[in-house]
Coordinates of C-alpha atoms in Angstrom, one line a residue:
M1 CA 6.3 -16.1 4.6
N2 CA 3.9 -19.1 4.3
L3 CA 0.7 -17.5 3.7
E4 CA -1.3 -20.9 3.6
L5 CA -0.5 -21.2 6.9
L6 CA -2.7 -18.4 8.1
E7 CA -5.9 -18.3 9.9
S8 CA -8.6 -19.1 7.2
F9 CA -11.7 -18.9 9.5
G10 CA -9.6 -15.7 12.4
Q11 CA -11.2 -12.1 11.7
N12 CA -8.8 -10.8 8.5
Y13 CA -8.7 -6.8 10.6
P14 CA -6.4 -5.2 12.3
E15 CA -7.3 -4.6 15.8
E16 CA -4.1 -3.0 18.1
F17 CA -1.3 -0.7 17.9
D18 CA 1.9 -2.4 16.6
G19 CA 4.4 0.3 17.0
T20 CA 5.6 3.2 14.8
L21 CA 8.5 3.1 11.8
D22 CA 11.3 5.9 12.6
C23 CA 12.0 7.8 8.9
I24 CA 14.6 10.3 10.8
S25 CA 12.8 13.0 9.3
L26 CA 9.2 13.6 9.0
A27 CA 7.2 11.2 7.1
V28 CA 4.4 12.3 4.6
T29 CA 3.2 9.5 1.8
C30 CA 3.3 6.1 1.9
A31 CA 3.6 2.8 -0.6
F32 CA 3.2 -0.5 0.1
N33 CA 5.0 -3.5 -3.4
K34 CA 2.8 -5.6 -4.9
R35 CA 3.2 -8.3 -2.3
G36 CA 4.7 -5.6 0.9
T37 CA 8.0 -7.1 2.0
L38 CA 8.6 -3.6 1.1
L39 CA 6.8 -0.4 2.4
A40 CA 8.1 2.9 0.4
V41 CA 8.3 5.9 2.5
G42 CA 8.1 9.3 1.4
C43 CA 9.4 11.8 3.7
N44 CA 9.8 15.9 3.8
D45 CA 13.1 16.3 3.4
G46 CA 13.1 14.6 -0.2
R47 CA 14.3 11.3 0.6
I48 CA 12.4 8.2 0.3
V49 CA 13.3 5.7 2.9
I50 CA 12.6 2.1 2.1
W51 CA 11.6 -0.6 4.3
D52 CA 11.6 -4.2 4.8
F53 CA 8.9 -4.8 6.2
L54 CA 8.9 -8.5 7.8
T55 CA 12.3 -7.6 9.8
R56 CA 10.6 -3.8 10.3
G57 CA 14.2 -2.5 9.1
I58 CA 15.7 0.2 7.0
A59 CA 16.8 -1.7 3.3
K60 CA 17.5 1.7 1.2
I61 CA 17.7 5.3 1.6
I62 CA 17.0 7.8 -1.9
T63 CA 17.9 11.0 -1.8
A64 CA 14.7 12.2 -4.8
H65 CA 14.0 15.6 -4.1
M66 CA 14.9 18.8 -2.9
H67 CA 11.4 19.2 -0.8
P68 CA 8.8 17.0 0.3
V69 CA 7.8 13.6 -1.4
C70 CA 3.7 14.0 -1.9
S71 CA 3.2 10.4 -3.3
L72 CA 4.2 7.3 -4.5
S73 CA 3.8 4.1 -6.3
W74 CA 5.0 0.8 -7.4
S75 CA 5.3 -0.4 -9.9
R76 CA 3.7 -3.7 -10.6
D77 CA 6.9 -6.3 -10.6
G78 CA 8.3 -3.7 -7.8
H79 CA 11.4 -3.1 -9.7
K80 CA 10.7 1.2 -10.5
L81 CA 9.1 3.2 -8.1
L82 CA 7.5 6.6 -9.4
S83 CA 8.0 9.7 -7.3
A84 CA 6.0 12.7 -7.2
S85 CA 7.9 16.1 -4.9
T86 CA 6.1 19.5 -4.0
D87 CA 8.5 21.1 -6.1
N88 CA 6.5 19.9 -9.7
N89 CA 8.5 17.3 -10.7
A90 CA 7.8 12.9 -10.9
C91 CA 10.3 11.1 -11.4
I92 CA 10.9 7.4 -11.5
W93 CA 13.6 5.9 -10.3
D94 CA 15.0 1.8 -10.4
V95 CA 14.7 0.7 -6.8
L96 CA 18.1 -1.7 -6.5
S97 CA 20.8 1.0 -8.0
G98 CA 19.0 3.7 -6.1
E99 CA 19.3 5.7 -10.0
C100 CA 17.2 7.9 -11.6
E101 CA 15.9 6.5 -15.2
G102 CA 13.9 10.4 -15.7
R103 CA 12.8 13.1 -14.6
Y104 CA 9.6 15.0 -15.4
R105 CA 8.8 18.3 -14.8
F106 CA 5.4 20.2 -14.9
P107 CA 3.7 23.5 -14.1
S108 CA 2.0 23.0 -11.7
P109 CA 2.4 21.1 -8.4
I110 CA 1.3 17.9 -8.2
L111 CA -1.6 16.3 -6.4
K112 CA -0.7 12.2 -7.1
A113 CA 1.3 10.5 -8.8
Q114 CA 0.3 6.2 -9.8
Y115 CA 1.6 3.8 -12.1
H116 CA -0.7 2.1 -14.6
P117 CA -1.7 -1.3 -12.7
R118 CA 0.0 -3.5 -15.7
N119 CA 2.1 -1.3 -17.9
D120 CA 5.3 0.2 -16.6
R121 CA 6.0 2.7 -18.9
M122 CA 2.6 4.8 -18.4
F123 CA 1.9 6.7 -15.3
L124 CA -1.2 8.7 -14.3
V125 CA -0.1 12.7 -12.8
C126 CA -3.5 14.9 -11.0
P127 CA -1.7 18.5 -11.1
L128 CA -3.5 20.6 -9.1
R129 CA -6.9 23.2 -10.5
H130 CA -5.9 21.5 -13.9
A131 CA -7.3 17.7 -15.7
A132 CA -5.7 14.7 -14.9
V133 CA -2.4 13.8 -17.5
I134 CA -1.2 10.7 -19.3
V135 CA 2.0 10.4 -19.2
D136 CA 4.0 7.6 -21.5
I137 CA 7.9 7.6 -20.0
D138 CA 9.2 8.8 -23.2
G139 CA 7.8 12.4 -22.2
K140 CA 4.8 12.1 -25.1
H141 CA 1.3 13.1 -22.8
H142 CA -1.9 12.9 -23.5
V143 CA -4.8 15.4 -21.0
V144 CA -8.0 13.4 -20.1
P145 CA -10.9 15.5 -21.5
L146 CA -13.4 17.1 -18.6
D147 CA -17.2 17.2 -18.4
D148 CA -16.8 20.7 -17.4
D149 CA -14.2 22.4 -18.2
S150 CA -15.0 25.6 -15.7
D151 CA -14.8 22.4 -12.9
L152 CA -10.5 21.9 -12.4
A153 CA -11.1 20.2 -8.8
I154 CA -10.2 16.6 -10.6
V155 CA -9.4 13.5 -8.8
A156 CA -8.2 10.3 -10.7
S157 CA -7.6 6.5 -11.0
F158 CA -6.7 3.7 -13.0
D159 CA -8.7 0.8 -11.7
R160 CA -6.7 -2.8 -10.8
R161 CA -6.0 -3.4 -14.2
G162 CA -5.3 -0.1 -16.8
K163 CA -8.5 -0.8 -18.6
Y164 CA -9.9 2.0 -17.7
V165 CA -9.8 5.9 -16.0
Y166 CA -11.8 6.6 -13.4
T167 CA -12.2 10.5 -12.4
G168 CA -14.3 12.8 -10.3
N169 CA -14.6 16.5 -10.2
S170 CA -16.1 18.5 -7.5
K171 CA -19.7 18.8 -8.4
G172 CA -20.5 14.8 -7.9
K173 CA -19.3 14.1 -11.2
V174 CA -17.7 10.7 -12.8
L175 CA -16.3 9.7 -16.1
V176 CA -15.4 6.2 -17.1
L177 CA -12.8 6.2 -19.9
S178 CA -10.3 3.8 -21.8
S179 CA -6.9 4.4 -21.0
T180 CA -5.5 3.0 -24.6
D181 CA -7.9 6.3 -27.0
L182 CA -9.0 8.2 -23.8
E183 CA -13.1 7.6 -25.1
I184 CA -15.8 7.7 -22.7
K185 CA -16.7 4.6 -21.7
A186 CA -19.4 5.6 -19.0
S187 CA -21.1 9.0 -17.0
F188 CA -22.6 9.0 -13.5
R189 CA -23.1 11.2 -10.8
V190 CA -23.0 9.4 -6.8
A191 CA -25.5 12.7 -5.5
S192 CA -28.8 14.4 -6.4
S193 CA -27.2 17.1 -5.2
A194 CA -23.5 18.7 -6.2
T195 CA -21.6 16.5 -3.6
A196 CA -16.8 17.2 -3.5
I197 CA -15.1 14.2 -4.5
K198 CA -12.3 13.6 -2.5
S199 CA -10.6 10.4 -3.6
I200 CA -11.9 7.0 -5.7
E201 CA -10.2 4.1 -4.5
F202 CA -10.1 0.6 -6.1
A203 CA -10.1 -3.2 -4.0
R204 CA -6.9 -5.0 -5.6
R205 CA -8.8 -8.2 -6.3
G206 CA -12.8 -8.0 -7.0
D207 CA -14.8 -5.7 -9.0
C208 CA -15.5 -3.6 -6.5
F209 CA -14.2 0.3 -5.8
L210 CA -15.5 3.4 -3.2
I211 CA -15.7 6.7 -3.5
N212 CA -15.0 9.3 -0.5
T213 CA -17.5 12.4 -1.0
G214 CA -18.1 15.9 0.8
D215 CA -20.8 14.3 2.0
R216 CA -19.4 12.4 4.4
I217 CA -20.0 9.3 2.9
I218 CA -17.4 6.2 1.4
R219 CA -20.0 4.7 -1.2
V220 CA -19.3 1.5 -2.8
Y221 CA -20.1 0.1 -6.2
N222 CA -19.8 -2.6 -8.8
A223 CA -17.7 -1.6 -11.5
N224 CA -19.7 -4.2 -13.5
E225 CA -23.2 -2.6 -13.1
I226 CA -21.7 0.5 -14.0
F227 CA -21.3 0.4 -17.4
D228 CA -24.7 -1.5 -17.3
C229 CA -26.8 1.7 -16.2
P230 CA -27.2 5.1 -18.1
K231 CA -25.5 7.8 -18.8
D232 CA -25.6 11.0 -16.0
T233 CA -28.0 8.4 -13.5
E234 CA -27.2 8.0 -10.8
P235 CA -26.6 4.4 -9.9
E236 CA -27.6 3.1 -5.9
P237 CA -23.9 1.8 -4.2
K238 CA -24.0 -1.7 -2.6
H239 CA -23.1 0.6 0.1
R240 CA -22.9 3.6 2.1
L241 CA -19.9 3.4 5.2
Q242 CA -20.6 6.3 7.0
D243 CA -20.5 7.1 11.1
L244 CA -24.5 8.0 11.9
V245 CA -23.9 9.5 15.4
N246 CA -19.7 11.6 14.8
K247 CA -20.7 12.7 11.5
T248 CA -17.1 12.2 10.5
M249 CA -15.1 13.7 8.1
W250 CA -13.2 11.3 6.2
K251 CA -9.5 12.1 5.2
K252 CA -8.4 8.5 3.7
C253 CA -9.7 5.6 3.1
C254 CA -8.5 1.9 0.9
F255 CA -9.9 -2.1 0.6
S256 CA -7.9 -4.8 2.4
G257 CA -6.0 -6.6 0.1
D258 CA -8.9 -9.2 -0.2
G259 CA -11.4 -6.8 -0.3
E260 CA -13.8 -7.8 1.6
Y261 CA -13.3 -5.1 3.7
V262 CA -13.5 -0.5 4.2
C263 CA -11.0 0.7 6.1
A264 CA -11.1 4.9 6.3
G265 CA -9.3 7.3 8.5
S266 CA -10.9 10.5 10.4
A267 CA -10.0 14.0 9.7
R268 CA -9.9 15.6 12.6
Q269 CA -8.8 12.6 15.2
H270 CA -6.5 9.8 14.5
A271 CA -9.6 7.1 14.6
L272 CA -10.2 3.9 12.6
Y273 CA -13.0 2.7 10.4
I274 CA -13.3 -1.0 9.0
W275 CA -16.8 -2.2 8.0
E276 CA -17.5 -5.7 6.2
K277 CA -17.7 -5.0 2.6
G278 CA -20.1 -7.8 2.2
F279 CA -22.7 -6.5 4.7
G280 CA -22.0 -2.8 5.3
N281 CA -22.1 -3.1 8.8
L282 CA -19.2 -1.1 11.2
I283 CA -16.9 -3.9 13.0
F284 CA -14.4 -2.7 14.5
N285 CA -12.7 1.2 15.3
I286 CA -9.6 2.5 16.7
N287 CA -8.6 5.4 19.0
Y288 CA -5.5 6.1 19.4
I289 CA -4.1 9.3 19.9
N290 CA -6.0 12.3 19.4
L291 CA -3.8 12.5 15.9
I292 CA -5.2 14.2 12.7
I293 CA -4.1 11.5 9.4
L294 CA -2.6 12.2 6.4
L295 CA -2.7 8.6 5.3
L296 CA -3.8 5.3 5.3
L297 CA -3.2 2.4 3.3
W298 CA -4.1 -1.4 4.0
H299 CA -1.3 -4.5 3.6
P300 CA -1.9 -6.1 0.1
V301 CA -1.5 -9.7 1.6
R302 CA -2.0 -9.6 5.6
P303 CA -4.8 -7.9 8.2
I304 CA -2.1 -4.7 8.8
I305 CA -2.6 -1.4 8.3
A306 CA -0.4 1.1 7.7
S307 CA -1.6 5.5 9.3
I308 CA 0.2 8.6 9.1
S309 CA 0.2 11.1 11.1
S310 CA 2.7 14.4 11.7
G311 CA 5.1 12.4 10.3
V312 CA 4.9 9.4 11.4
V313 CA 3.8 6.3 10.1
S314 CA 2.5 3.7 12.6
V315 CA 1.3 0.3 12.1
W316 CA -1.8 -1.7 13.2
A317 CA -1.9 -5.6 13.4
Q318 CA -3.6 -8.4 15.4
N319 CA -3.5 -9.2 18.4
Q320 CA -0.8 -13.3 17.6
V321 CA -2.0 -15.6 20.7
E322 CA 0.5 -17.9 20.6
N323 CA -1.3 -22.0 20.1
W324 CA 1.0 -24.7 20.7
S325 CA -2.1 -27.4 20.4
A326 CA -2.7 -26.5 17.0
F327 CA 1.2 -28.3 16.8
A328 CA 0.0 -31.5 19.6
P329 CA -3.5 -32.1 19.9
D330 CA -2.7 -33.4 23.7
F331 CA -0.7 -31.4 24.8
K332 CA -1.7 -29.0 27.7
E333 CA -0.6 -25.5 29.4
L334 CA 0.2 -26.3 32.7
D335 CA 0.6 -22.6 35.7
E336 CA 3.1 -24.5 37.3
N337 CA 5.3 -26.9 37.3
V338 CA 4.6 -30.9 37.0
E339 CA 6.7 -33.5 38.3
Y340 CA 6.4 -35.4 34.8
E341 CA 5.8 -39.1 35.6
E342 CA 8.1 -41.9 32.7
R343 CA 6.3 -44.6 31.9
E344 CA 8.4 -47.4 31.9
S345 CA 8.5 -48.6 28.1
E346 CA 8.4 -45.2 26.7
F347 CA 11.6 -44.7 25.7
D348 CA 12.4 -48.4 25.0
L349 CA 13.0 -49.9 20.9
S350 CA 10.0 -52.0 21.2
D351 CA 7.1 -51.9 22.5
E352 CA 6.2 -54.4 25.7
D353 CA 3.4 -53.5 26.6
K354 CA 1.5 -53.3 23.8
S355 CA -1.6 -54.8 22.6
V356 CA -1.4 -58.0 20.7
T357 CA -5.2 -57.7 19.7
A358 CA -4.6 -55.0 17.9
G359 CA -3.4 -56.7 14.4
P360 CA -0.8 -57.4 12.7
H361 CA 2.0 -54.1 12.2
K362 CA 1.7 -51.9 9.1
E363 CA 4.5 -50.7 7.7
D364 CA 4.9 -47.5 6.0
E365 CA 4.7 -47.0 2.3
D366 CA 7.3 -44.9 0.2
L367 CA 5.5 -42.2 -1.1
E368 CA 6.6 -39.6 -3.8
V369 CA 6.5 -36.2 -2.0
D370 CA 7.9 -33.3 -4.7
V371 CA 10.1 -30.5 -3.6
T372 CA 10.8 -28.9 -6.6
T373 CA 7.6 -27.7 -8.9
I374 CA 6.6 -24.8 -6.3
E375 CA 2.9 -24.3 -6.4
P376 CA 1.7 -20.0 -6.9
V377 CA -0.4 -19.0 -3.7
I378 CA -3.4 -17.4 -5.2
A379 CA -2.6 -14.2 -2.7
F380 CA 0.0 -13.5 -4.5
C381 CA -1.9 -13.8 -8.0
S382 CA -4.3 -11.5 -9.8
S383 CA -7.8 -13.4 -10.6
D384 CA -6.8 -13.2 -14.2
E385 CA -4.2 -15.0 -13.9
E386 CA -2.5 -18.9 -12.5
V387 CA 0.9 -18.3 -12.4
E388 CA 3.3 -16.0 -9.9
E389 CA 5.4 -12.9 -11.8
S390 CA 8.9 -15.0 -11.4
K391 CA 10.8 -11.5 -11.6
I392 CA 9.1 -9.5 -9.4
L393 CA 11.0 -7.7 -6.8
Q394 CA 10.7 -9.3 -3.1
F395 CA 13.5 -8.1 -0.9
L396 CA 16.8 -5.7 -1.2
P397 CA 20.5 -6.7 -0.5
I398 CA 21.7 -5.2 2.3
A399 CA 25.5 -4.7 3.0
P400 CA 27.0 -5.6 6.3
E401 CA 28.3 -2.8 8.2
V402 CA 31.9 -2.8 9.3
E403 CA 33.4 -0.2 11.6
D404 CA 36.5 1.3 10.2
P405 CA 40.3 -0.3 10.6
E406 CA 42.9 1.4 12.3
D407 CA 45.3 0.5 9.9
G408 CA 45.3 1.3 6.8
P409 CA 43.1 3.2 3.8
A410 CA 40.9 5.1 4.4
L411 CA 37.5 4.4 2.7
V412 CA 34.8 6.3 2.2
P413 CA 31.5 5.2 2.7
P414 CA 29.2 4.8 0.5
M415 CA 25.5 6.2 1.3
H416 CA 22.9 4.2 2.9
G417 CA 21.4 2.5 0.2
G418 CA 20.7 5.8 -2.2
S419 CA 21.9 8.6 -4.7
S420 CA 23.2 12.0 -4.4
P421 CA 21.2 14.1 -6.8
N422 CA 24.3 14.6 -9.1
S423 CA 24.7 11.2 -10.2
S424 CA 27.7 10.6 -12.3
R425 CA 24.4 8.7 -14.2
K426 CA 22.8 11.1 -16.2
H427 CA 19.1 10.8 -16.2
R428 CA 16.9 12.4 -19.0
V429 CA 14.0 15.6 -18.4
Y430 CA 11.6 15.8 -19.7
D431 CA 9.2 19.0 -19.8
I432 CA 5.7 18.8 -19.7
P433 CA 4.0 21.8 -20.9
L434 CA 0.5 22.3 -20.1
E435 CA -2.2 24.5 -21.2
G436 CA -3.9 26.6 -18.6
S437 CA -2.1 25.9 -16.2
F438 CA -1.4 28.0 -13.2
T439 CA 1.9 28.6 -12.2
D440 CA 1.5 30.3 -9.4
E441 CA -0.1 27.5 -7.1
V442 CA 0.8 26.4 -3.9
H443 CA 0.8 23.2 -2.7
P444 CA -1.2 21.9 -0.2
L445 CA 0.9 20.2 1.7
L446 CA 2.7 23.3 2.0
S447 CA 0.0 25.9 2.4
N448 CA -1.2 23.6 5.0
K449 CA 2.1 23.4 6.8
T450 CA 1.8 24.2 11.2
G451 CA 4.4 25.7 13.4
K452 CA 5.3 21.2 14.7
E453 CA 5.7 20.8 11.0
K454 CA 9.3 22.0 9.5
P455 CA 10.9 20.7 7.0
T456 CA 14.3 19.5 8.5
S457 CA 17.6 21.9 7.8
G458 CA 20.1 20.1 4.7
K459 CA 22.9 20.2 7.4
K460 CA 20.7 18.1 10.5
G461 CA 19.5 16.3 7.8
V462 CA 23.2 15.1 6.9
K463 CA 24.0 14.5 10.9
R464 CA 21.0 11.8 11.2
L465 CA 22.0 9.6 7.6
A466 CA 25.7 9.9 8.6
K467 CA 24.2 8.7 12.4
Q468 CA 22.5 6.0 10.4
Q469 CA 25.4 5.0 8.4

């Protein structure tokens, strides 16, 4: 994958449907690693399916939970994967071995789990009807302060470098806190009237972030301007993105990998809207099937979007047009076969028909070509870095599938790149006590399930897994 050979002046957003990913069971959530080479998909039967996104093949299956996986997050180097389930558990997995390194039990359902962008020993958890919690991998935790103790509908997210934690409540109030000492650095309101904040998303490049609110408006802010405005004021966003005609309610929003576009998915139908961040104008919208979007994700470095609706992972990409003239300037495309006329001196060692007046022939000079130095790809480096990470996990090794021999000892085939819950390696279990949590609450994924989306039974899942092997 050579990103420098991509078209620099062409459009950088997807425009057509590019197929689906069959995860054997119903998909609930998904997450790309830092370079977009691996896609982790959480399923309703508790399994995590890791796809090699370049080959569109399954690289590993981890039997993670007994209940649906509701949130996934990769560590910065891609070696760890954080998962949260509707059984109130959050787990850290070693991607290569598929082993569980730690299990964290919460008293209430978990809505979101996010790794710290720069520190894989810390992650953020948003429990249902409770303040956000920053958890250390050793089991220590710190509750993020609230602006109003009576308002427990909290959404939270790390900024792109993990220096601050942004929290929003149902009254339209946003707090910016330091991730180290949880001191409030800034606070503002998104609107004069109370409107619920549904999500906060940050761009991978640049200083912009967006806030999706209940008034059907996506507000794009500059993080540097937030710290300059007085506290508890209403700063003017850079753009207000909305559908003025249909008054669409946005289910999920995200930035493009380069931060130049904003994509949003409709909560009513499977429709994707793409705006240009610089001017805030709508440049493209995609309508495919009348299904509700559950999740929306933009590829980190390529113009590709992955969405989940009704348990199916859909991929949206560009229409690739072959341009052979880019390799040979004199290349001509022919509608039908033409008889080629060979020149007399075309295959001669020396061109006898060459003009004598062209001047003396210059010999090619020997140039030294450096083939050992690896120059960093700008798309893989953060804005504050000049060197790529060398220990990042990009691909997973896949063992070849060998048919059972007719004669010889019977070998028990291992699970397809996964691990069983009763693994020989014991992981540590941590209980995270939360004061004032609602232990009798039901996760929204379980309460909003329809009759068509029933979880796959255990026996059926085993048969399907056997076929996959």
